[in-house]
Tab-separated table of C-alpha atoms in Angstrom:
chain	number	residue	atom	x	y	z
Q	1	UNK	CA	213.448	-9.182	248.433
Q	2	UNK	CA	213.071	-6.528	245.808
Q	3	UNK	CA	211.862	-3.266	247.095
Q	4	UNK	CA	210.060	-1.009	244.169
Q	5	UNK	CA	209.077	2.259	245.242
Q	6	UNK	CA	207.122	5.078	243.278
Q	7	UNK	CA	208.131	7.527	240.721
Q	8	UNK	CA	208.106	11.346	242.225
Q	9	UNK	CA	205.165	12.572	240.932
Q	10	UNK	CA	202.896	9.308	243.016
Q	11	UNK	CA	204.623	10.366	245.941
Q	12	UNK	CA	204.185	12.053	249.017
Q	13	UNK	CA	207.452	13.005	250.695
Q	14	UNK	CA	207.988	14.462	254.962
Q	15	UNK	CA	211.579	16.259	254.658
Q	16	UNK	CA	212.944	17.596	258.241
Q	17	UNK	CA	214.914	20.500	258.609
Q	18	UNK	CA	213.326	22.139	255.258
Q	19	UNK	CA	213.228	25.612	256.440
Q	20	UNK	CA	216.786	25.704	255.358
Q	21	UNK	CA	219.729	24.178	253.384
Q	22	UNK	CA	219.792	20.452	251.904
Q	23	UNK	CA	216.195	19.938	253.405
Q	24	UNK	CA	214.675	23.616	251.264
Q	25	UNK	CA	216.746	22.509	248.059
Q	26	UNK	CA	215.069	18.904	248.357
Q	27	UNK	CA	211.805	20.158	248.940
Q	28	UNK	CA	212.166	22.887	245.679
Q	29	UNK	CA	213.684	19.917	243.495
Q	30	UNK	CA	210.491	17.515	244.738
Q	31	UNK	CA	207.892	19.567	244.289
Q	32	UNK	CA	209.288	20.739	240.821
Q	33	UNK	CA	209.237	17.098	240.033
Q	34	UNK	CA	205.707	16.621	240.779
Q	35	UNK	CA	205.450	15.040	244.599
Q	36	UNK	CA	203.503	16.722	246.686
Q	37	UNK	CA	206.056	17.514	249.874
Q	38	UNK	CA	205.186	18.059	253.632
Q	39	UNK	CA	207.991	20.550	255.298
Q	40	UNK	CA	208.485	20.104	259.236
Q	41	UNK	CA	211.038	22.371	260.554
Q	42	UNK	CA	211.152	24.537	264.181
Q	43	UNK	CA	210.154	27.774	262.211
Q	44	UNK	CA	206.568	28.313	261.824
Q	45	UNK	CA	207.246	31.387	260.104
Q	46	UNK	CA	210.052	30.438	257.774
Q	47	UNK	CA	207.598	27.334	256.637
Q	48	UNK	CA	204.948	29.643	255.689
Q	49	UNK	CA	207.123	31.839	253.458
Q	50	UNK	CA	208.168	28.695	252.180
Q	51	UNK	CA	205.242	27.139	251.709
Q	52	UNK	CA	203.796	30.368	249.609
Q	53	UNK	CA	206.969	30.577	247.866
Q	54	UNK	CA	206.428	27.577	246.597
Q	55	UNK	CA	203.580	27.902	244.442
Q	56	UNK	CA	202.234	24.468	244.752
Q	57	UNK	CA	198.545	25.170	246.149
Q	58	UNK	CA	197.378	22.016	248.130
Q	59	UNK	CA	200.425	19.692	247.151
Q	60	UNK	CA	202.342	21.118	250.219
Q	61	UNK	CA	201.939	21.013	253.658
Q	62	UNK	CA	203.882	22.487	256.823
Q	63	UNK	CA	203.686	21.246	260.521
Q	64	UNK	CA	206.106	22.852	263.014
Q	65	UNK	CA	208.187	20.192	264.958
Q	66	UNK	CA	211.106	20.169	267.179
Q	67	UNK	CA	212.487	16.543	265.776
Q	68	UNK	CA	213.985	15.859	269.557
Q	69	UNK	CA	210.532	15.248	270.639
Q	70	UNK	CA	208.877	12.218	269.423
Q	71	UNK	CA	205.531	12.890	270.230
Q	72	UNK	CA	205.744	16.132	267.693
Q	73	UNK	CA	207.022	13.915	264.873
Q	74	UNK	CA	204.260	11.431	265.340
Q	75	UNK	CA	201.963	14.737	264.652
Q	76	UNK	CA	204.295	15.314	261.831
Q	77	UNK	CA	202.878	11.522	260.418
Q	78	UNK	CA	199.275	11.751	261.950
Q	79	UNK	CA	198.518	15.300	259.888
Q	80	UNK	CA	200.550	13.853	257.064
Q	81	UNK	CA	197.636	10.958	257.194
Q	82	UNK	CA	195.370	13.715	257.374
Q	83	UNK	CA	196.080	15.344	254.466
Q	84	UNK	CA	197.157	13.055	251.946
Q	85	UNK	CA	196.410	9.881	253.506
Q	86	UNK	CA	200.220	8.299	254.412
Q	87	UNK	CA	203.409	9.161	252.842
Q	88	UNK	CA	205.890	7.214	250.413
Q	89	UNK	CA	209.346	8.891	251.528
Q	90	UNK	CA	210.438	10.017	255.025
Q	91	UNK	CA	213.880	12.295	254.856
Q	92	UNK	CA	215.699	12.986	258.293
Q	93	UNK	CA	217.454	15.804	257.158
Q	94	UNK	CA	217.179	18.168	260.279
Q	95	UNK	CA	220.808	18.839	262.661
Q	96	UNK	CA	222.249	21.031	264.644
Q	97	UNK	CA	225.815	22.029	265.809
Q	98	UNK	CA	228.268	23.049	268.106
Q	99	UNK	CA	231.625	23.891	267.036
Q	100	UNK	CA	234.530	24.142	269.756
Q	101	UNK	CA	237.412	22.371	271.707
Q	102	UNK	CA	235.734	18.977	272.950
Q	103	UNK	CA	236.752	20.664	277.117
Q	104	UNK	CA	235.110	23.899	276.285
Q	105	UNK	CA	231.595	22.696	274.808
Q	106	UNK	CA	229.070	22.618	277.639
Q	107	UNK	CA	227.526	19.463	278.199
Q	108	UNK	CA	223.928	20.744	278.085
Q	109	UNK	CA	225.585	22.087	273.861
Q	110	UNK	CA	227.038	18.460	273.559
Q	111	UNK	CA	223.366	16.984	275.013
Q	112	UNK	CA	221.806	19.216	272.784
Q	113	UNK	CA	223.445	18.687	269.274
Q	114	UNK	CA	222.747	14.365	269.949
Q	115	UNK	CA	219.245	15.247	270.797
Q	116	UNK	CA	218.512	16.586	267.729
Q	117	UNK	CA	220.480	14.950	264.765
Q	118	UNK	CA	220.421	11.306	266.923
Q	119	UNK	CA	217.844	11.012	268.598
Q	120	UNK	CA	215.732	13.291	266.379
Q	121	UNK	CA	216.858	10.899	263.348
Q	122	UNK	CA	216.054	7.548	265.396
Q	123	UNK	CA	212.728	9.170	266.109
Q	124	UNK	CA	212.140	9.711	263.268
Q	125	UNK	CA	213.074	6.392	261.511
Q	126	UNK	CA	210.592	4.642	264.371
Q	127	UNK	CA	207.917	6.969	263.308
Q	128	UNK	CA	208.517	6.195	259.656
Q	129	UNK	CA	208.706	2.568	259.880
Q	130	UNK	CA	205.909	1.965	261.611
Q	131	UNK	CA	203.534	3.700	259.022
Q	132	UNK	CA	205.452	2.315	255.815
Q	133	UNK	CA	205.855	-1.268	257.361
Q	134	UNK	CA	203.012	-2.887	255.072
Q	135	UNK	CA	202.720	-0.588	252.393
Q	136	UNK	CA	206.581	0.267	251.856
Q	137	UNK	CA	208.440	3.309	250.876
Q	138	UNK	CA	211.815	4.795	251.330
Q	139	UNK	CA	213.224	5.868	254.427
Q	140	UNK	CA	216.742	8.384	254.112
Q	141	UNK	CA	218.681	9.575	256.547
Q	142	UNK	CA	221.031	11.871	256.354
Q	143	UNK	CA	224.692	11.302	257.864
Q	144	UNK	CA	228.059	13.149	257.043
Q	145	UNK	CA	231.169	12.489	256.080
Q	146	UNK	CA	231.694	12.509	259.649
Q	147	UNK	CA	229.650	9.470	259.799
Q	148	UNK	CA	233.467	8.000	259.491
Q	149	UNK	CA	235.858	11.061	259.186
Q	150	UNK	CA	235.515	13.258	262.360
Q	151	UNK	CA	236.317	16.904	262.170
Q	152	UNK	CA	238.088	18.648	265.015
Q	153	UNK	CA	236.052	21.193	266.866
Q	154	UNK	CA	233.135	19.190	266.199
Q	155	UNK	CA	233.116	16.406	268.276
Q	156	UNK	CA	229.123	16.067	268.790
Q	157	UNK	CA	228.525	16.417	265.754
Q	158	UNK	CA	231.100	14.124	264.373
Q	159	UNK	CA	229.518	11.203	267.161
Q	160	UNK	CA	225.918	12.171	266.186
Q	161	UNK	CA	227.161	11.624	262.668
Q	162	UNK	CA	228.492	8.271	263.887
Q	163	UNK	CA	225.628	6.859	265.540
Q	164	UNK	CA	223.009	7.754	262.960
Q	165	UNK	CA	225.347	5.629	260.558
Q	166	UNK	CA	224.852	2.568	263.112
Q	167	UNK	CA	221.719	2.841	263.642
Q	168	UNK	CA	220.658	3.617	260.177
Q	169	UNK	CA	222.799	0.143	258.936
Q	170	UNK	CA	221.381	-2.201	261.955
Q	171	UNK	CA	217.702	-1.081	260.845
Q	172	UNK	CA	218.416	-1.875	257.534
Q	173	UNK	CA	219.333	-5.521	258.269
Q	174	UNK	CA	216.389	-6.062	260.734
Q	175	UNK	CA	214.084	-4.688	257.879
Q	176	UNK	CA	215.533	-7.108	255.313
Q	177	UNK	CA	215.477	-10.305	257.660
Q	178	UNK	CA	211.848	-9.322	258.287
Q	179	UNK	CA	211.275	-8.807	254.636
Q	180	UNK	CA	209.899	-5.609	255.265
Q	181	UNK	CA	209.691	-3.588	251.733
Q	182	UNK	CA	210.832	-0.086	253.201
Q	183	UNK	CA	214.936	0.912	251.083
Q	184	UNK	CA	216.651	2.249	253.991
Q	185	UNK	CA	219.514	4.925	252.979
Q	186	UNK	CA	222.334	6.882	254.357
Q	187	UNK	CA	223.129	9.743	252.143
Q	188	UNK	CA	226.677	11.433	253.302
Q	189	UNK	CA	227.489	14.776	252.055
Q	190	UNK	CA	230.454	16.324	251.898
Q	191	UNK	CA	231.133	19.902	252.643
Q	192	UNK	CA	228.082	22.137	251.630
Q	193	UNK	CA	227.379	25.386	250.762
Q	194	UNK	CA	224.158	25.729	253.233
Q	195	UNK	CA	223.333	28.148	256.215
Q	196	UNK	CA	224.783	25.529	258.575
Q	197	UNK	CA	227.745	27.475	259.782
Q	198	UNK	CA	225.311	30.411	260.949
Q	199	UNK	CA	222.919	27.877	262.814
Q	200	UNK	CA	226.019	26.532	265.065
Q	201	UNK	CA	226.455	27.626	267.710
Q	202	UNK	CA	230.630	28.285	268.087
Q	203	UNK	CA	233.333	28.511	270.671
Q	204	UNK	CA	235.941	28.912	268.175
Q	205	UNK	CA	237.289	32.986	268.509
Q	206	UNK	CA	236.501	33.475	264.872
Q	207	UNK	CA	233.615	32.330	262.089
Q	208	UNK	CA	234.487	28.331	261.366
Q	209	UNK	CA	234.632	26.943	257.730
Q	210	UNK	CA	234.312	23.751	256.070
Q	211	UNK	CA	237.525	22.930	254.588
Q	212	UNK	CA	237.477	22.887	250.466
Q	213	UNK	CA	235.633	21.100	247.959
Q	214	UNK	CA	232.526	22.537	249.088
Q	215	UNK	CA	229.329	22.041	247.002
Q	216	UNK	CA	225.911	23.511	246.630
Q	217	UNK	CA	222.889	22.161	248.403
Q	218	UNK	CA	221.357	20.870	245.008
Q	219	UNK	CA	223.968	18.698	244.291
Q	220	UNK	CA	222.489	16.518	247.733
Q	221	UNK	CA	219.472	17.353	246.796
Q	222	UNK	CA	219.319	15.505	243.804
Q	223	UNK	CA	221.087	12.644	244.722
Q	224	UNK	CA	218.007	12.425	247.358
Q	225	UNK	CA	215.724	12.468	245.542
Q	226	UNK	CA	217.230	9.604	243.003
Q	227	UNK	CA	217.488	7.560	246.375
Q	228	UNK	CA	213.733	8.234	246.747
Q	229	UNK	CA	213.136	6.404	243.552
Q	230	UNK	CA	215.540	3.965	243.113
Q	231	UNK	CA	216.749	1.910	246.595
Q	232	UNK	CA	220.083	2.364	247.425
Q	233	UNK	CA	222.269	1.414	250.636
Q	234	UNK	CA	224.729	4.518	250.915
Q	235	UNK	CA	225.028	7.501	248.858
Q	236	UNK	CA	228.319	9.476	249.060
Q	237	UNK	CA	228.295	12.856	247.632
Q	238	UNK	CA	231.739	14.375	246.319
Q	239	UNK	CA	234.776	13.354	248.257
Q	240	UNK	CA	232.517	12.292	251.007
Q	241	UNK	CA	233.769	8.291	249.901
Q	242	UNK	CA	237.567	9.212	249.524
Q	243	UNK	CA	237.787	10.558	252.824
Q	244	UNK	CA	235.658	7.836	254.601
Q	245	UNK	CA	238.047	5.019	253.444
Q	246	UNK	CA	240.814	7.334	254.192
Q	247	UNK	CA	239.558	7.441	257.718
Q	248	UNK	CA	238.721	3.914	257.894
Q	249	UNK	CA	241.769	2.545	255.423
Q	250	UNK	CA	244.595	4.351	257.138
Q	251	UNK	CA	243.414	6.381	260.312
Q	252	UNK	CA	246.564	7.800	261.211
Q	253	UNK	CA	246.961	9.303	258.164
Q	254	UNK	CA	243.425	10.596	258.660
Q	255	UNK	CA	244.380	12.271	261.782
Q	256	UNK	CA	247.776	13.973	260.633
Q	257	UNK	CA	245.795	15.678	257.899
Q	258	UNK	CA	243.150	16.901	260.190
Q	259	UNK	CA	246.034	18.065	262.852
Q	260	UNK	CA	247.696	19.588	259.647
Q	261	UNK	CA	245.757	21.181	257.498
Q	262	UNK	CA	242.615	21.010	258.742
Q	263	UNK	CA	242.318	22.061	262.372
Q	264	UNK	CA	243.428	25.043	260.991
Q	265	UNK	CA	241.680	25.846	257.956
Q	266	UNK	CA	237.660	25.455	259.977
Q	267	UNK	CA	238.886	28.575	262.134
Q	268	UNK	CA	238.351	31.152	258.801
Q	269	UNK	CA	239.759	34.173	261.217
Q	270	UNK	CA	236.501	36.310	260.453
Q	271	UNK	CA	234.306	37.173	262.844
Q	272	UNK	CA	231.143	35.061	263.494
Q	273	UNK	CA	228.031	36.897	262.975
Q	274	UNK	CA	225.767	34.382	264.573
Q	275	UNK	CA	227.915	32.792	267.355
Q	276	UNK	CA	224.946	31.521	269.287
Q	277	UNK	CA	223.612	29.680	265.897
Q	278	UNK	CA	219.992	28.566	266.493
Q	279	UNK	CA	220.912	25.304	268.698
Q	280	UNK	CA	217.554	25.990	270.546
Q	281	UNK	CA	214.271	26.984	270.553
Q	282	UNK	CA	214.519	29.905	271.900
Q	283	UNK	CA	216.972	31.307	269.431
Q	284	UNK	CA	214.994	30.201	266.516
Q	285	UNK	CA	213.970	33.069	263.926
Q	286	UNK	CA	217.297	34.819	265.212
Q	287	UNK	CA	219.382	33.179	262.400
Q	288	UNK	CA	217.893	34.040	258.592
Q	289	UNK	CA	216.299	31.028	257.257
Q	290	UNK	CA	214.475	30.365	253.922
Q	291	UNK	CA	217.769	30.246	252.013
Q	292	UNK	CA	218.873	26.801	250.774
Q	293	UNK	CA	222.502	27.943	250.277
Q	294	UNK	CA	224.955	29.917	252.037
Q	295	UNK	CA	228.102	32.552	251.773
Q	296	UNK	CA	231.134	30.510	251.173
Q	297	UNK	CA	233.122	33.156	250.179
Q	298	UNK	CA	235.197	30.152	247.646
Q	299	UNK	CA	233.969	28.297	244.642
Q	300	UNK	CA	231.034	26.174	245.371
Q	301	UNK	CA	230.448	22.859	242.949
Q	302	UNK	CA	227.417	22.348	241.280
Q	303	UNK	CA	227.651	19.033	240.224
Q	304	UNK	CA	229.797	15.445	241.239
Q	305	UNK	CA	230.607	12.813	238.776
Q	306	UNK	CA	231.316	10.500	241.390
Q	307	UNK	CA	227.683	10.637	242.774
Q	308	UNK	CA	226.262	10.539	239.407
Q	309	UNK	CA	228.378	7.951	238.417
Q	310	UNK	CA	227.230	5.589	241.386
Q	311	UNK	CA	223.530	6.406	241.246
Q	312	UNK	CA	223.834	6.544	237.135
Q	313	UNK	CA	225.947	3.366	236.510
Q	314	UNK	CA	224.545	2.191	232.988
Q	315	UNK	CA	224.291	5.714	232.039
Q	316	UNK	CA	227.625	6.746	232.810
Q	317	UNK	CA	229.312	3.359	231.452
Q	318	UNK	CA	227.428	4.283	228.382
Q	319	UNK	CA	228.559	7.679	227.955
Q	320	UNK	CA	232.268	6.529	228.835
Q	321	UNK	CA	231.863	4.252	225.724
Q	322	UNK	CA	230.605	6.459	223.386
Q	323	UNK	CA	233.238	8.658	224.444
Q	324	UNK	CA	235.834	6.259	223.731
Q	325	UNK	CA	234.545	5.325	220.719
Q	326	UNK	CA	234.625	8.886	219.571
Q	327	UNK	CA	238.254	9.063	220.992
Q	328	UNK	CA	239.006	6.252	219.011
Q	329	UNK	CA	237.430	7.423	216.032
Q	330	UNK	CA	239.268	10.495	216.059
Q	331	UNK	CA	242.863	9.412	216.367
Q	332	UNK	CA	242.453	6.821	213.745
Q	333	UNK	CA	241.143	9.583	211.219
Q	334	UNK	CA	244.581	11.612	212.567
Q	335	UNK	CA	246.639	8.373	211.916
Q	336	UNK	CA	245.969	8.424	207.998
C-alpha cells in the first residue's frame, strides 16, 4: 500500500506541546512553509502570544489542552473540524519530566510524567486515527533516544519514551494490515537545545544537563516536517541512531558509559532555577514559555548530516558523487 500525503502548503497540521521547544520551532517552520497550523498546548496565554507572533491571520488556530485528558484532545480535533474542516498531520510532540534517583521520585511525579508523554501520546494517536482513517494523513510521534537508550535520573521518562516506541510500531502494523493510508512515524531526537530542562521538575541537588552533542530545536523541526510530506517509519536525529544500537547492540557497554561518564555529566553543579519545572497545571505560566530554544551554556548544532542523509538519500548520494568526481578531477590535474 502506498501512502501519498500532501505537500505543506495543502495541509493542515495539530502540533502538541507548541507553546515551547521542538513543538514552537515546528509550528514557525510550518507555517513559514505555507500550512496553516493549529497549536494545543496547557498555556492559554503563551498560545496567544504565539499565535500573534506569528503573523499568519486565519491560517492558525490555538485550543488549550492538557494532552492527559482525552476528552480535551478530542476538542482539540472537533474545533480543528470547525475551523478548517479536518486536518492532514497530527504531531504528539507534548512531555513532561522528572529528573531524580528512581527511590526518591514520588509516585504521584512518576504517575504524572506517563500520563502525559504516554498516555497523552496514545490519546492522541486514537484521536488522530479515527479522523484520518478514510481520508489519510500522517500521524508523528515523538519518542527519544530514550525510546532505547535510558538515561539515569530519568527513569519515567526513559519508560514513557519506551512505551510510546511500542505503541507507536504495533499501530503501525495494524494500520498497514488494515490498509489504512495514515504514515505512522517515530521521530527520536537526540539531545536538544529546548526549555525542557526548566519544565522538569528535579530532585537532583543541582540544575541537570543533557550530556553533549546537543542540537537546536530546528534541526527536529525540519526533519518533522519532511516526515509530514514524505512517509517514513523512524527518523533519528543526530547520534540519536548510534546510541540506540549501542543500547540495543551491546547493552553492557551502554550501561558502563552511562555509570561513567554520564551519570555524572546530567548533574551540571549549577543551581536549578526552576526546580519544580511545570509538571502540572497548577505550575503552568511559572516557567517562561514562548521560546523554542534554550540556554545550553555549550555549542548547540544547527544541522545533522546523518538525518539529512536518511530523509535526503538521492540527494545526498548525488552530492557525494559530484563530490567525488570533483575529487577525482582535481588530483588527476595535480598528477600531470
Amino acid at each position: 500500500m502506498r501512502i501519498s500525503l500532501k505537500p505543506l502548503p495543502e495541509q493542515v497540521i495539530v502540533i502538541t506541546g507548541a507553546s515551547s521547544g521542538i513543538g514552537l520551532a515546528t509550528a514557525r517552520l510550518a507555517i513559514e512553509r505555507g500550512a496553516r497550523v493549529v497549536l494545543v498546548a496547557r498555556n492559554e496565554e503563551a498560545l496567544l502570544d504565539i499565535e500573534r507572533d506569528l503573523n499568519a491571520g486565519d491560517r492558525v488556530l490555538h485550543v488549550m489542552a492538557d494532552v492527559g485528558q482525552r476528552a480535551q484532545l478530542e476538542r482539540v480535533a472537533s474545533e480543528t473540524v470547525a475551523r478548517f474542516g479536518g486536518f492532514d498531520t497530527w504531531i504528539n510532540n507534548a512531555g513532561s519530566s522528572v529528573w531524580g534517583r528512581f527511590d526518591e521520585v514520588s509516585d504521584e511525579d512518576h504517575y504524572q510524567v506517563m500520563q502525559t508523554n504516554f498516555w497523552g501520546t496514545y490519546y492522541g494517536s486514537s484521536v488522530a486515527v479515527k479522523h484520518l482513517r478514510d481520508k489519510g494523513g500522517a500521524l508523528i510521534n515523538i519518542g527519544s533516544v530514550e525510546s532505547a537508550n535510558a538515561l539515569p535520573f530519568h527513569s519515567s521518562y526513559s519508560a514513557s519514551k519506551h512505551a510510546i516506541k511500542a505503541m507507536t510500531d504495533v499501530l503501525r502494523v495494524e494500520l498497514q494490515k488494515s490498509h489504512t493510508p495514515v504514515s505512522v512515524t517515530l521521530v527520536r531526537p537526540s539531545s536538544t537545545d529546548t526549555r525542557f530542562m526548566d519544565h522538569s521538575k528535579n530532585y537532583l541537588p543541582s540544575a541537570p544537563v543533557f550530556p553533549p552533542p546537543v542540537y537546536a530545536p530546528e534541526v527536529v523541526a525540519r526533519a518533522i516536517l519532511h516526515a509530514a510530506e514524505y512517509p517514513q517509519r523512524d527518523v533519528y536525529i543526530g547520534n540519536a541512531r548510534l546510541l540506540s544500537r549501542l543500547a540495543q547492540n551491546a547493552p553492557h557497554l551502554a550501561d558502563w558509559i552511562n555509570r561513567t561518564f554520564v551519570y555524572d555529566t546530567i548533574k551540571s553543579g549549577r543551581p536549578d532555577r526552576h526546580p519544580r519545572g511545570a509538571l502540572y497545571a497548577s505550575d503552568v505560566g511559572s516557567v517562561g514559555d514562548g521560546s523554542a530554544s534554550g540556554d545550553y551554556p555549550g555549542m548547540v548544532l544547527t544541522r545533522t548530516l546523518y538525518t539529512r542523509a536518511s530523509q535526503h538519500p538521492v540527494a545526498t548520494t548525488a552530492a557525494v558523487a559530484v563530490g567525488a568526481a570533483a575529487l577525482v578531477a582535481l588530483l588527476g590535474r595535480r598528477g600531470r
